[in-house]
Amino acid sequence: MRSKPKKLLGALFAGLMMSGSVLAEPLKIGYSDWPGWVAWEIAIEKDMFKEEGVEVQFEWFDYVASMDAFASGQLDAVAMTNGDALVTGSTGGRNVMILINDYSNGNDMVVGAPGIKSIKDLKGKKVGVEVGFVGHLLLLNALEKNGMTEKDVELVNVPTNETPQVLASGQVDAIVAWQPNSGQALTLVPGSTRIYSSKDEPGLIYDVLAVSPSSLAAHKNEWTKVAKTWYKAVAYLNDPKTRKEAISIMAARVGIPADDYTAFIEGTKILSLDEALPFMKKAEGFKSLYGSTKIADEFNVNNKVYETKQDLDSYIDASIMESL
């Protein structure tokens, strides 16, 4: 679903050309397979954008492809993690995070092979993880919380979508992945155990809607309507009367039985406006989008994802959420 590419492909020149012109309607938004973004499907299917009076065009992508499309100027906005917003911006796809959809609440996890029951059991062991990506950051956090560092384990660079098979092969003692890969690993390897997850560090990974600065400047009223529509969709998901239908809409979008998809939603804390607003305040640490993004920025620089620390203030605009 989500990863952290070191370089985004695509015609950045086209993106620069786009930034100098007024973007045409409808607003084009790229989204991909993550529960906090699949929830947009509720608004699409229930005609909530029409009710709010804003014209949008949602385009479905594989996650990395969505960021490529945004960086090349094909989209006005894209759904991505706060850390990936920095990566995208560092390679030329400047963006502003205007909305927090959710934070990962267990879907991102460290899965230990049979016999590995805790993070401390990983000392001297091999861990399969996509180095320099969001799972790597999760692992470092897990190690630090257990009085360990990266030097206490041997990292094996594994693409996230290959982690279940690598764990099953016995090449590593643990893997780091997110749903559905993490769940596949637990199913594929009898006796494997979730030994750490994003639920242990809420706010480590925020999922957001990031808009190009030019589109935000030209169409702020429309983006405000998009944000209002998002919270209508969240209310529809949270209402016991409509929750079953909402989950069915989401599950159908990704081709997963609704009963199975319910567990994915539980591992994703999809936020109402009242829940999200406190995270938009400036603060240190994971309880703030600013603090979490600062940690992600330091991680990216330390792991040479990009060379120079980003201007974090330019990436976050709380004004739309605060106006609702």
Tab-separated table of C-alpha atoms in Angstrom:
chain	number	residue	atom	x	y	z
A	1	MET	CA	0.000	0.000	0.000
A	2	ARG	CA	2.461	2.588	1.165
A	3	SER	CA	6.202	2.924	0.766
A	4	LYS	CA	8.861	5.569	0.687
A	5	PRO	CA	10.636	5.780	-2.689
A	6	LYS	CA	14.001	7.497	-2.769
A	7	LYS	CA	13.250	9.007	-6.171
A	8	LEU	CA	9.887	9.568	-7.789
A	9	LEU	CA	9.712	8.894	-11.474
A	10	GLY	CA	7.829	11.192	-13.815
A	11	ALA	CA	8.148	14.366	-15.761
A	12	LEU	CA	8.815	16.978	-13.104
A	13	PHE	CA	9.059	19.556	-15.849
A	14	ALA	CA	5.382	18.988	-16.556
A	15	GLY	CA	4.662	19.514	-12.890
A	16	LEU	CA	6.513	22.810	-12.907
A	17	MET	CA	4.577	23.926	-15.968
A	18	MET	CA	1.348	22.969	-14.247
A	19	SER	CA	2.232	24.968	-11.142
A	20	GLY	CA	2.382	28.146	-13.188
A	21	SER	CA	-1.154	27.843	-14.534
A	22	VAL	CA	-4.670	27.783	-13.147
A	23	LEU	CA	-5.771	24.189	-12.736
A	24	ALA	CA	-8.930	23.184	-14.535
A	25	GLU	CA	-11.987	21.633	-12.913
A	26	PRO	CA	-12.703	19.009	-11.752
A	27	LEU	CA	-10.160	18.639	-8.990
A	28	LYS	CA	-8.140	15.496	-9.709
A	29	ILE	CA	-7.251	13.395	-6.668
A	30	GLY	CA	-5.129	10.254	-6.651
A	31	TYR	CA	-5.844	7.573	-4.041
A	32	SER	CA	-4.812	3.979	-3.393
A	33	ASP	CA	-5.324	0.853	-1.305
A	34	TRP	CA	-5.229	1.929	2.332
A	35	PRO	CA	-8.375	1.974	4.535
A	36	GLY	CA	-8.011	5.648	5.412
A	37	TRP	CA	-8.058	6.473	1.700
A	38	VAL	CA	-10.474	3.796	0.531
A	39	ALA	CA	-12.984	5.590	2.789
A	40	TRP	CA	-13.164	8.294	0.099
A	41	GLU	CA	-15.145	5.673	-1.825
A	42	ILE	CA	-18.056	6.228	0.564
A	43	ALA	CA	-18.272	9.875	-0.499
A	44	ILE	CA	-17.975	8.911	-4.164
A	45	GLU	CA	-20.654	6.204	-4.057
A	46	LYS	CA	-23.098	8.242	-1.971
A	47	ASP	CA	-22.767	11.408	-4.132
A	48	MET	CA	-21.551	13.455	-1.162
A	49	PHE	CA	-19.352	15.709	-3.308
A	50	LYS	CA	-22.378	16.673	-5.391
A	51	GLU	CA	-24.270	17.486	-2.200
A	52	GLU	CA	-21.434	19.764	-1.119
A	53	GLY	CA	-21.258	21.406	-4.557
A	54	VAL	CA	-17.727	20.496	-5.601
A	55	GLU	CA	-16.656	18.598	-8.706
A	56	VAL	CA	-13.895	16.036	-8.200
A	57	GLN	CA	-12.342	13.229	-10.177
A	58	PHE	CA	-10.787	10.439	-8.128
A	59	GLU	CA	-8.183	8.287	-9.875
A	60	TRP	CA	-7.172	4.871	-8.473
A	61	PHE	CA	-3.476	3.943	-8.492
A	62	ASP	CA	-0.913	1.669	-6.997
A	63	TYR	CA	0.539	3.795	-4.205
A	64	VAL	CA	3.928	4.729	-5.658
A	65	ALA	CA	2.341	5.362	-9.064
A	66	SER	CA	-0.039	7.863	-7.446
A	67	MET	CA	2.893	9.901	-6.139
A	68	ASP	CA	4.608	9.720	-9.521
A	69	ALA	CA	1.441	11.045	-11.166
A	70	PHE	CA	1.218	13.875	-8.645
A	71	ALA	CA	4.881	14.808	-9.061
A	72	SER	CA	4.459	14.962	-12.838
A	73	GLY	CA	1.508	17.350	-12.564
A	74	GLN	CA	-1.262	14.927	-13.533
A	75	LEU	CA	-3.085	15.355	-10.202
A	76	ASP	CA	-4.113	18.274	-8.021
A	77	ALA	CA	-3.796	16.182	-4.867
A	78	VAL	CA	-2.735	12.758	-3.688
A	79	ALA	CA	-3.312	10.562	-0.655
A	80	MET	CA	-0.010	9.646	1.000
A	81	THR	CA	1.768	9.374	4.339
A	82	ASN	CA	3.239	12.445	5.983
A	83	GLY	CA	6.751	11.064	5.507
A	84	ASP	CA	6.138	10.420	1.820
A	85	ALA	CA	4.811	13.952	1.420
A	86	LEU	CA	8.334	15.104	2.295
A	87	VAL	CA	9.917	12.652	-0.139
A	88	THR	CA	7.603	13.770	-2.915
A	89	GLY	CA	8.314	17.408	-2.161
A	90	SER	CA	12.076	16.905	-2.006
A	91	THR	CA	12.063	15.545	-5.564
A	92	GLY	CA	10.049	18.443	-6.977
A	93	GLY	CA	6.426	17.528	-6.275
A	94	ARG	CA	5.740	20.310	-3.802
A	95	ASN	CA	2.655	19.718	-1.683
A	96	VAL	CA	0.704	20.908	1.318
A	97	MET	CA	-0.985	18.548	3.773
A	98	ILE	CA	-4.461	19.995	4.430
A	99	LEU	CA	-6.238	17.010	5.947
A	100	ILE	CA	-5.357	14.060	8.210
A	101	ASN	CA	-7.365	11.009	7.194
A	102	ASP	CA	-6.046	8.633	9.854
A	103	TYR	CA	-3.093	7.277	11.689
A	104	SER	CA	-2.011	3.666	11.430
A	105	ASN	CA	-3.283	1.806	14.478
A	106	GLY	CA	-1.878	-1.692	14.093
A	107	ASN	CA	-1.884	-2.435	10.358
A	108	ASP	CA	1.870	-1.731	10.149
A	109	MET	CA	3.702	-4.380	12.133
A	110	VAL	CA	6.842	-6.353	12.922
A	111	VAL	CA	6.101	-10.071	12.534
A	112	GLY	CA	8.420	-12.593	14.190
A	113	ALA	CA	9.026	-16.123	12.929
A	114	PRO	CA	8.097	-19.061	15.215
A	115	GLY	CA	10.093	-18.748	18.429
A	116	ILE	CA	10.442	-14.948	18.178
A	117	LYS	CA	8.025	-13.571	20.754
A	118	SER	CA	9.359	-10.054	21.396
A	119	ILE	CA	11.534	-7.333	19.933
A	120	LYS	CA	14.283	-8.259	22.401
A	121	ASP	CA	14.323	-11.750	20.865
A	122	LEU	CA	15.612	-10.127	17.655
A	123	LYS	CA	19.041	-9.373	19.110
A	124	GLY	CA	21.585	-10.760	16.645
A	125	LYS	CA	18.816	-11.868	14.272
A	126	LYS	CA	17.960	-11.017	10.670
A	127	VAL	CA	15.037	-8.687	9.960
A	128	GLY	CA	13.553	-8.318	6.481
A	129	VAL	CA	12.519	-4.721	5.855
A	130	GLU	CA	12.473	-2.282	2.975
A	131	VAL	CA	15.409	-0.130	4.085
A	132	GLY	CA	14.751	3.609	4.065
A	133	PHE	CA	10.995	3.115	3.947
A	134	VAL	CA	8.247	3.631	6.507
A	135	GLY	CA	8.602	0.077	7.887
A	136	HIS	CA	12.258	0.813	8.643
A	137	LEU	CA	11.150	3.782	10.756
A	138	LEU	CA	8.680	1.536	12.610
A	139	LEU	CA	11.458	-0.971	13.331
A	140	LEU	CA	13.831	1.700	14.642
A	141	ASN	CA	11.104	2.925	16.974
A	142	ALA	CA	10.476	-0.613	18.223
A	143	LEU	CA	14.174	-1.186	18.881
A	144	GLU	CA	14.556	2.120	20.709
A	145	LYS	CA	11.595	1.357	22.956
A	146	ASN	CA	13.291	-1.892	23.925
A	147	GLY	CA	16.686	-0.378	24.695
A	148	MET	CA	18.198	-1.530	21.397
A	149	THR	CA	19.539	0.057	18.216
A	150	GLU	CA	19.820	-0.938	14.591
A	151	LYS	CA	23.277	-2.364	15.373
A	152	ASP	CA	21.637	-5.084	17.468
A	153	VAL	CA	20.011	-6.671	14.398
A	154	GLU	CA	21.021	-7.535	10.847
A	155	LEU	CA	18.853	-5.771	8.278
A	156	VAL	CA	17.976	-7.616	5.088
A	157	ASN	CA	16.597	-5.305	2.412
A	158	VAL	CA	13.314	-6.848	1.202
A	159	PRO	CA	10.529	-5.209	-0.854
A	160	THR	CA	7.466	-5.016	1.376
A	161	ASN	CA	5.265	-7.067	-0.944
A	162	GLU	CA	7.811	-9.916	-0.776
A	163	THR	CA	8.132	-10.023	3.011
A	164	PRO	CA	5.589	-12.838	3.615
A	165	GLN	CA	7.430	-15.206	1.281
A	166	VAL	CA	10.835	-14.258	2.678
A	167	LEU	CA	9.671	-14.938	6.238
A	168	ALA	CA	8.207	-18.287	5.130
A	169	SER	CA	11.497	-19.227	3.426
A	170	GLY	CA	13.410	-18.938	6.695
A	171	GLN	CA	15.849	-16.387	5.293
A	172	VAL	CA	14.979	-13.931	8.067
A	173	ASP	CA	13.776	-14.142	11.670
A	174	ALA	CA	11.253	-11.311	11.348
A	175	ILE	CA	9.785	-8.969	8.775
A	176	VAL	CA	8.268	-5.499	8.808
A	177	ALA	CA	5.184	-4.902	6.651
A	178	TRP	CA	1.716	-3.390	6.508
A	179	GLN	CA	-1.655	-4.859	5.616
A	180	PRO	CA	-2.332	-6.919	3.609
A	181	ASN	CA	1.319	-8.090	3.574
A	182	SER	CA	1.629	-8.282	7.353
A	183	GLY	CA	-1.558	-10.338	7.611
A	184	GLN	CA	-0.394	-12.604	4.797
A	185	ALA	CA	2.832	-13.277	6.698
A	186	LEU	CA	0.919	-14.256	9.826
A	187	THR	CA	-1.262	-16.604	7.768
A	188	LEU	CA	1.534	-18.038	5.642
A	189	VAL	CA	3.844	-18.857	8.551
A	190	PRO	CA	2.142	-20.922	11.288
A	191	GLY	CA	3.408	-19.890	14.704
A	192	SER	CA	4.496	-16.420	13.570
A	193	THR	CA	3.650	-13.570	15.920
A	194	ARG	CA	3.021	-9.855	15.739
A	195	ILE	CA	5.660	-8.534	18.126
A	196	TYR	CA	5.251	-4.795	17.519
A	197	SER	CA	2.873	-2.606	15.543
A	198	SER	CA	1.883	0.962	14.820
A	199	LYS	CA	-0.702	0.558	17.590
A	200	ASP	CA	2.230	0.681	20.024
A	201	GLU	CA	3.169	4.161	18.734
A	202	PRO	CA	0.063	6.050	17.561
A	203	GLY	CA	1.033	8.918	15.265
A	204	LEU	CA	4.176	7.291	13.922
A	205	ILE	CA	2.447	7.120	10.527
A	206	TYR	CA	-0.177	9.707	9.572
A	207	ASP	CA	-2.092	9.353	6.309
A	208	VAL	CA	-3.050	12.628	4.683
A	209	LEU	CA	-4.451	14.455	1.686
A	210	ALA	CA	-1.674	16.549	0.137
A	211	VAL	CA	-2.516	19.266	-2.401
A	212	SER	CA	-0.294	21.114	-4.846
A	213	PRO	CA	0.355	24.679	-3.619
A	214	SER	CA	-0.941	26.159	-6.892
A	215	SER	CA	-4.240	24.277	-6.707
A	216	LEU	CA	-4.669	25.166	-3.043
A	217	ALA	CA	-4.107	28.853	-3.778
A	218	ALA	CA	-6.468	28.890	-6.757
A	219	HIS	CA	-9.213	26.681	-5.340
A	220	LYS	CA	-9.149	26.940	-1.559
A	221	ASN	CA	-12.934	27.209	-1.358
A	222	GLU	CA	-13.282	23.978	-3.350
A	223	TRP	CA	-10.725	22.190	-1.168
A	224	THR	CA	-12.684	23.305	1.886
A	225	LYS	CA	-15.726	21.581	0.390
A	226	VAL	CA	-13.638	18.461	-0.231
A	227	ALA	CA	-12.652	18.459	3.449
A	228	LYS	CA	-16.290	18.877	4.524
A	229	THR	CA	-17.219	15.945	2.306
A	230	TRP	CA	-14.511	13.799	3.878
A	231	TYR	CA	-16.004	14.285	7.320
A	232	LYS	CA	-19.461	13.402	5.989
A	233	ALA	CA	-17.965	10.115	4.788
A	234	VAL	CA	-16.314	9.502	8.177
A	235	ALA	CA	-19.628	10.179	9.920
A	236	TYR	CA	-21.321	7.688	7.587
A	237	LEU	CA	-18.689	5.089	8.468
A	238	ASN	CA	-18.993	5.742	12.187
A	239	ASP	CA	-22.807	5.782	12.338
A	240	PRO	CA	-24.007	2.350	13.541
A	241	LYS	CA	-26.995	2.648	11.175
A	242	THR	CA	-24.830	2.999	8.058
A	243	ARG	CA	-21.531	1.434	9.127
A	244	LYS	CA	-22.254	-1.963	7.560
A	245	GLU	CA	-23.059	-0.365	4.194
A	246	ALA	CA	-19.999	1.886	4.425
A	247	ILE	CA	-17.683	-1.065	5.053
A	248	SER	CA	-19.282	-2.955	2.164
A	249	ILE	CA	-18.583	-0.006	-0.153
A	250	MET	CA	-14.940	0.095	0.947
A	251	ALA	CA	-14.468	-3.668	0.751
A	252	ALA	CA	-15.963	-3.818	-2.735
A	253	ARG	CA	-13.450	-1.219	-3.956
A	254	VAL	CA	-10.493	-3.463	-3.070
A	255	GLY	CA	-12.144	-6.830	-3.721
A	256	ILE	CA	-12.065	-8.128	-0.150
A	257	PRO	CA	-15.032	-9.669	1.737
A	258	ALA	CA	-16.636	-7.084	4.002
A	259	ASP	CA	-16.157	-9.235	7.125
A	260	ASP	CA	-12.426	-9.474	6.436
A	261	TYR	CA	-12.120	-5.775	5.666
A	262	THR	CA	-13.540	-4.845	9.048
A	263	ALA	CA	-10.252	-5.948	10.656
A	264	PHE	CA	-8.291	-3.673	8.308
A	265	ILE	CA	-10.424	-0.720	9.385
A	266	GLU	CA	-9.826	-1.548	13.040
A	267	GLY	CA	-6.077	-1.306	12.389
A	268	THR	CA	-6.547	2.192	10.993
A	269	LYS	CA	-7.745	5.017	13.243
A	270	ILE	CA	-9.884	6.975	10.784
A	271	LEU	CA	-10.347	10.388	12.356
A	272	SER	CA	-13.384	12.604	12.766
A	273	LEU	CA	-12.764	16.358	12.687
A	274	ASP	CA	-12.824	16.616	16.494
A	275	GLU	CA	-10.324	13.773	16.742
A	276	ALA	CA	-8.036	15.128	14.025
A	277	LEU	CA	-7.808	18.794	15.007
A	278	PRO	CA	-5.557	18.294	18.075
A	279	PHE	CA	-2.979	16.553	15.863
A	280	MET	CA	-2.728	19.666	13.659
A	281	LYS	CA	-1.326	21.734	16.521
A	282	LYS	CA	2.423	22.317	16.599
A	283	ALA	CA	4.117	20.073	19.130
A	284	GLU	CA	7.016	17.681	19.472
A	285	GLY	CA	6.555	13.937	19.171
A	286	PHE	CA	4.049	11.621	17.563
A	287	LYS	CA	0.914	13.252	19.011
A	288	SER	CA	1.285	16.049	16.467
A	289	LEU	CA	1.438	15.906	12.672
A	290	TYR	CA	4.236	18.472	12.928
A	291	GLY	CA	6.188	16.430	15.456
A	292	SER	CA	5.730	13.164	13.562
A	293	THR	CA	6.736	14.822	10.286
A	294	LYS	CA	9.840	16.276	11.920
A	295	ILE	CA	10.848	12.771	13.035
A	296	ALA	CA	10.174	11.451	9.515
A	297	ASP	CA	12.298	14.269	8.068
A	298	GLU	CA	15.232	13.372	10.323
A	299	PHE	CA	14.827	9.704	9.399
A	300	ASN	CA	14.806	10.536	5.674
A	301	VAL	CA	17.956	12.621	5.897
A	302	ASN	CA	19.775	10.090	8.089
A	303	ASN	CA	18.938	7.305	5.643
A	304	LYS	CA	19.861	9.436	2.618
A	305	VAL	CA	16.348	9.325	1.167
A	306	TYR	CA	17.105	12.978	0.450
A	307	GLU	CA	20.009	15.184	1.477
A	308	THR	CA	18.586	18.344	3.050
A	309	LYS	CA	16.034	18.816	5.829
A	310	GLN	CA	12.717	20.112	4.530
A	311	ASP	CA	10.897	23.316	5.536
A	312	LEU	CA	8.150	21.597	7.508
A	313	ASP	CA	5.990	24.708	7.926
A	314	SER	CA	5.524	24.859	4.156
A	315	TYR	CA	4.140	21.313	4.109
A	316	ILE	CA	1.299	21.701	6.626
A	317	ASP	CA	-1.716	24.028	6.467
A	318	ALA	CA	-4.279	23.577	9.216
A	319	SER	CA	-6.471	26.480	8.117
A	320	ILE	CA	-9.064	24.461	6.191
A	321	MET	CA	-9.646	21.993	9.010
A	322	GLU	CA	-9.782	24.818	11.527
A	323	SER	CA	-12.401	26.627	9.431
A	324	LEU	CA	-14.870	23.730	9.377
